[in-house]
Short mmCIF file of C-alpha atoms in Angstrom, two decimals:
data_model
loop_
_atom_site.label_atom_id
_atom_site.label_comp_id
_atom_site.label_asym_id
_atom_site.label_seq_id
_atom_site.Cartn_x
_atom_site.Cartn_y
_atom_site.Cartn_z
CA MET A 56 -26.71 -26.73 25.25
CA GLN A 57 -28.28 -24.88 22.33
CA ARG A 58 -27.21 -21.51 20.94
CA TYR A 59 -29.86 -18.92 20.10
CA PHE A 60 -29.93 -15.55 18.39
CA ILE A 61 -32.17 -13.03 20.13
CA LEU A 62 -33.46 -10.17 17.97
CA PHE A 63 -34.63 -7.08 19.83
CA SER A 64 -34.95 -3.31 19.73
CA TYR A 65 -34.34 -0.59 22.27
CA LYS A 66 -34.52 3.11 22.86
CA GLY A 67 -31.10 4.01 24.21
CA THR A 68 -31.94 7.33 25.88
CA THR A 69 -31.73 6.15 29.48
CA TYR A 70 -28.90 3.62 29.05
CA HIS A 71 -25.12 3.88 29.17
CA GLY A 72 -24.88 2.13 25.82
CA TRP A 73 -25.14 -1.56 24.96
CA GLN A 74 -22.13 -2.94 26.83
CA ARG A 75 -22.07 -3.55 30.59
CA GLN A 76 -20.59 -0.62 32.51
CA PRO A 77 -19.30 -0.43 36.09
CA ASN A 78 -20.98 2.92 36.74
CA GLY A 79 -24.25 2.84 34.82
CA VAL A 80 -27.09 0.65 33.59
CA SER A 81 -26.59 -0.83 30.11
CA VAL A 82 -28.92 -2.61 27.71
CA GLN A 83 -26.78 -5.75 27.95
CA GLN A 84 -27.14 -5.82 31.73
CA VAL A 85 -30.93 -5.45 31.65
CA LEU A 86 -31.33 -8.12 28.97
CA GLU A 87 -29.05 -10.59 30.76
CA GLU A 88 -30.89 -10.08 34.03
CA ALA A 89 -34.26 -10.68 32.35
CA LEU A 90 -33.06 -13.85 30.60
CA SER A 91 -31.49 -15.14 33.82
CA THR A 92 -34.70 -14.52 35.73
CA VAL A 93 -36.97 -16.26 33.22
CA LEU A 94 -34.65 -19.20 32.53
CA ARG A 95 -33.60 -19.48 36.20
CA VAL A 96 -29.90 -19.86 35.37
CA PRO A 97 -27.19 -17.23 34.79
CA ILE A 98 -27.26 -16.16 31.12
CA ALA A 99 -24.60 -14.12 29.31
CA VAL A 100 -25.29 -12.56 25.93
CA VAL A 101 -22.86 -11.46 23.20
CA GLY A 102 -24.08 -8.58 21.04
CA ALA A 103 -23.52 -7.87 17.36
CA GLY A 104 -21.69 -4.70 18.34
CA ARG A 105 -21.55 -1.82 20.77
CA THR A 106 -23.76 1.23 20.72
CA ASP A 107 -22.85 4.30 22.75
CA ALA A 108 -24.96 5.96 25.43
CA GLY A 109 -28.10 7.48 23.94
CA VAL A 110 -27.91 5.51 20.67
CA HIS A 111 -30.93 3.41 19.67
CA ALA A 112 -31.43 0.08 17.88
CA ARG A 113 -34.41 -0.83 15.75
CA LEU A 114 -32.75 -4.21 15.39
CA MET A 115 -29.95 -5.55 17.56
CA VAL A 116 -28.86 -9.18 17.58
CA ALA A 117 -27.15 -11.09 20.38
CA HIS A 118 -26.46 -14.76 21.06
CA PHE A 119 -26.76 -16.83 24.21
CA ASP A 120 -26.55 -20.50 25.20
CA THR A 121 -29.10 -22.43 27.22
CA GLU A 122 -30.86 -25.78 27.41
CA PRO A 123 -33.00 -26.38 24.27
CA LEU A 124 -36.22 -24.37 24.33
CA VAL A 125 -39.41 -26.23 23.38
CA GLU A 126 -41.17 -23.00 22.34
CA PRO A 127 -38.79 -20.06 21.87
CA MET A 128 -41.69 -17.68 21.15
CA ARG A 129 -43.10 -18.33 24.64
CA LEU A 130 -39.81 -17.00 26.00
CA VAL A 131 -40.30 -13.86 23.86
CA GLY A 132 -43.61 -13.16 25.60
CA LYS A 133 -42.20 -13.76 29.09
CA LEU A 134 -39.22 -11.50 28.45
CA ASN A 135 -41.37 -8.67 27.08
CA SER A 136 -43.59 -8.80 30.15
CA LEU A 137 -40.51 -8.45 32.37
CA LEU A 138 -38.37 -5.98 30.38
CA PRO A 139 -38.86 -2.20 30.69
CA TYR A 140 -40.88 -0.33 28.05
CA ASP A 141 -37.78 0.75 26.13
CA ILE A 142 -36.50 -2.77 25.30
CA ALA A 143 -38.59 -5.14 23.17
CA VAL A 144 -37.71 -8.68 22.06
CA LYS A 145 -38.85 -9.60 18.54
CA LYS A 146 -37.64 -13.17 17.93
CA ILE A 147 -35.50 -15.95 19.39
CA LEU A 148 -34.03 -18.28 16.76
CA PRO A 149 -31.93 -21.46 17.14
CA VAL A 150 -28.58 -21.27 15.35
CA THR A 151 -25.57 -23.51 14.77
CA PRO A 152 -23.30 -24.09 17.79
CA GLU A 153 -20.48 -21.91 16.43
CA ALA A 154 -22.70 -19.02 15.24
CA HIS A 155 -21.48 -15.68 16.63
CA ALA A 156 -23.59 -12.52 16.75
CA ARG A 157 -20.58 -10.26 16.33
CA PHE A 158 -18.08 -12.13 14.17
CA ASP A 159 -20.56 -13.73 11.74
CA ALA A 160 -22.32 -10.47 10.84
CA MET A 161 -21.84 -9.76 7.14
CA ALA A 162 -23.28 -6.24 7.15
CA ARG A 163 -24.64 -3.64 9.51
CA ARG A 164 -26.88 -0.73 8.58
CA TYR A 165 -27.31 2.51 10.52
CA GLU A 166 -29.58 5.52 10.07
CA TYR A 167 -28.93 9.00 11.40
CA TRP A 168 -32.02 11.21 11.74
CA VAL A 169 -31.92 15.00 11.55
CA THR A 170 -34.77 17.44 12.11
CA GLN A 171 -34.54 21.14 11.30
CA GLU A 172 -37.68 22.06 13.20
CA LYS A 173 -38.03 22.11 16.96
CA ASN A 174 -40.33 19.15 17.56
CA PRO A 175 -41.02 17.83 21.08
CA PHE A 176 -42.14 14.46 19.65
CA LEU A 177 -38.72 13.88 18.09
CA ARG A 178 -36.76 14.67 21.21
CA ASP A 179 -34.14 11.98 21.85
CA GLN A 180 -34.91 10.40 18.44
CA ALA A 181 -33.53 12.92 15.96
CA ALA A 182 -30.80 15.54 16.18
CA TYR A 183 -32.13 19.10 16.00
CA VAL A 184 -29.85 20.94 13.58
CA ARG A 185 -30.48 24.64 13.05
CA GLY A 186 -29.71 26.61 9.89
CA THR A 187 -29.72 25.79 6.20
CA LEU A 188 -28.10 22.54 5.05
CA ASP A 189 -27.12 21.72 1.46
CA PHE A 190 -28.16 18.07 1.26
CA GLU A 191 -27.17 17.85 -2.40
CA LYS A 192 -23.55 18.62 -1.47
CA MET A 193 -23.80 16.29 1.52
CA ASN A 194 -24.88 13.49 -0.80
CA GLN A 195 -22.02 14.23 -3.19
CA ALA A 196 -19.61 13.93 -0.28
CA ALA A 197 -21.32 10.81 1.09
CA ARG A 198 -20.86 8.99 -2.22
CA ARG A 199 -17.11 9.49 -1.98
CA LEU A 200 -17.02 7.32 1.16
CA MET A 201 -17.45 4.23 -1.01
CA GLU A 202 -14.14 4.95 -2.78
CA TYR A 203 -12.14 4.33 0.41
CA THR A 204 -11.55 1.60 3.00
CA ASP A 205 -9.37 3.24 5.69
CA PHE A 206 -11.55 5.36 7.97
CA THR A 207 -9.05 6.27 10.68
CA SER A 208 -10.25 9.89 10.42
CA PHE A 209 -13.67 8.84 11.70
CA SER A 210 -12.58 6.46 14.45
CA LYS A 211 -12.57 7.06 18.17
CA LEU A 212 -8.96 7.46 19.30
CA HIS A 213 -7.06 4.77 21.25
CA THR A 214 -9.36 1.82 20.46
CA ASP A 215 -8.13 -1.77 20.54
CA VAL A 216 -9.09 -2.75 16.97
CA LYS A 217 -6.45 -4.27 14.69
CA THR A 218 -7.54 -2.42 11.55
CA ASN A 219 -9.47 0.72 10.66
CA ASN A 220 -10.50 -0.69 7.29
CA CYS A 221 -14.21 -1.00 6.48
CA LYS A 222 -16.08 -1.61 3.24
CA ILE A 223 -18.94 0.88 2.92
CA THR A 224 -21.56 -0.25 0.38
CA THR A 225 -24.32 2.32 0.98
CA ALA A 226 -24.15 5.99 1.98
CA TYR A 227 -26.80 8.59 1.17
CA TRP A 228 -29.20 11.20 2.61
CA GLU A 229 -32.94 11.05 1.92
CA LYS A 230 -35.99 13.03 3.02
CA ARG A 231 -38.52 11.18 5.16
CA GLY A 232 -41.46 13.29 6.20
CA ASP A 233 -40.15 16.25 8.20
CA CYS A 234 -36.72 14.67 8.71
CA TRP A 235 -33.59 13.99 6.71
CA VAL A 236 -32.06 10.55 7.19
CA PHE A 237 -28.49 9.44 6.50
CA VAL A 238 -28.38 5.75 5.58
CA ILE A 239 -25.05 3.92 5.74
CA GLU A 240 -24.19 0.22 5.45
CA ALA A 241 -20.82 -1.51 5.78
CA ASP A 242 -19.28 -4.83 6.67
CA ARG A 243 -18.10 -3.33 9.96
CA PHE A 244 -17.94 0.03 11.75
CA LEU A 245 -15.36 1.66 13.99
CA ARG A 246 -16.17 3.17 17.38
CA ASN A 247 -17.99 6.50 16.89
CA MET A 248 -17.58 6.19 13.09
CA VAL A 249 -21.12 7.03 11.94
CA ARG A 250 -21.47 10.04 14.25
CA ALA A 251 -18.06 11.35 13.14
CA ILE A 252 -19.01 10.96 9.47
CA VAL A 253 -22.34 12.73 10.02
CA GLY A 254 -20.69 15.55 11.96
CA THR A 255 -18.25 16.10 9.09
CA LEU A 256 -21.00 15.89 6.46
CA LEU A 257 -22.87 18.59 8.38
CA GLU A 258 -19.82 20.81 7.87
CA VAL A 259 -20.21 20.21 4.13
CA GLY A 260 -23.92 21.01 4.39
CA ARG A 261 -23.15 24.33 6.10
CA HIS A 262 -20.61 25.15 3.34
CA LYS A 263 -17.81 25.22 5.89
CA MET A 264 -16.14 22.41 3.92
CA ASP A 265 -16.45 21.46 0.25
CA VAL A 266 -16.64 17.93 -1.17
CA GLU A 267 -12.92 17.80 -1.93
CA GLY A 268 -12.25 18.98 1.61
CA PHE A 269 -14.31 16.05 2.87
CA VAL A 270 -12.24 13.69 0.72
CA ALA A 271 -9.07 15.27 2.11
CA VAL A 272 -10.30 14.50 5.65
CA ILE A 273 -10.62 10.81 4.75
CA GLU A 274 -7.17 10.74 3.15
CA LYS A 275 -5.46 12.41 6.12
CA LYS A 276 -6.31 9.40 8.33
CA ASN A 277 -6.38 11.72 11.32
CA ARG A 278 -9.39 12.06 13.65
CA CYS A 279 -8.45 15.67 14.37
CA ALA A 280 -9.10 16.55 10.70
CA ALA A 281 -12.77 15.50 10.86
CA GLY A 282 -15.69 17.41 12.30
CA THR A 283 -17.23 17.10 15.75
CA SER A 284 -19.27 13.93 16.26
CA ALA A 285 -23.00 14.38 15.76
CA PRO A 286 -25.19 13.90 18.88
CA ALA A 287 -26.02 10.34 19.94
CA GLU A 288 -29.81 10.69 19.92
CA GLY A 289 -30.10 10.77 16.11
CA LEU A 290 -28.39 7.41 15.57
CA PHE A 291 -30.16 4.06 15.07
CA LEU A 292 -28.78 0.61 14.33
CA VAL A 293 -31.45 -0.69 11.95
CA ASP A 294 -30.22 -4.01 10.55
CA VAL A 295 -27.61 -6.74 11.00
CA ARG A 296 -27.31 -9.43 8.31
CA TYR A 297 -25.93 -12.97 8.64
CA PRO A 298 -25.35 -15.98 6.37
CA LEU A 299 -28.63 -17.90 6.16
CA ASP A 300 -26.95 -21.23 6.85
CA ILE A 301 -26.30 -20.38 10.49
CA TYR A 302 -30.06 -20.56 11.25
CA LEU A 303 -31.50 -23.96 12.11
CA ASN A 304 -34.77 -25.06 10.53
CA THR A 305 -36.37 -26.33 13.68
#
């Protein structure tokens, strides 16, 4: 058996998140069914992480095991002809037998898109936020995230993780066309973490909370201290990075 990484993107609007669910269609389910159909054997995939319902991925990575593929790129074409319009496979790469899409990831990068104009072409792809926002203050607050490692205040309650520590290396807002985009990168993320951070930064932008108040939220290590989570539709997983030595040169 050979292990492969599959790199793909999806629009999460119609899915109940990445992970298989008993009461709704997930991206994982659709991808596994397509792989199983094309390869004619049951295939299970393990993703780099979980995205919630309505969240998108410009780049998601998963691994699966199968008999060695003579031409992995032929499988890409077959999968894309079978998958729905909102899931697209980019590459399939052979990796070392122990390579793991989730545990070997060194960094993950997310973007959160905000529009302040009603725009039908951005529906489901950017959060529509009304009113004036002070992005300078929001950037001041965002920079403070990199001073901390415990992000309990931005974690979904009652999760099964062993630690709420993460190392954030990038956090800033920038203007892109008609939208503002929050870019954040870390070695790992907690459930709901990015949306909780964005929701709290929006409180700073509305002047309902100052920068020191944002810092106090982090230090309280209490989810109830943070703002409401921002809507799912503005969030994109955009990159997952791995050690280069897990890829096979074949």
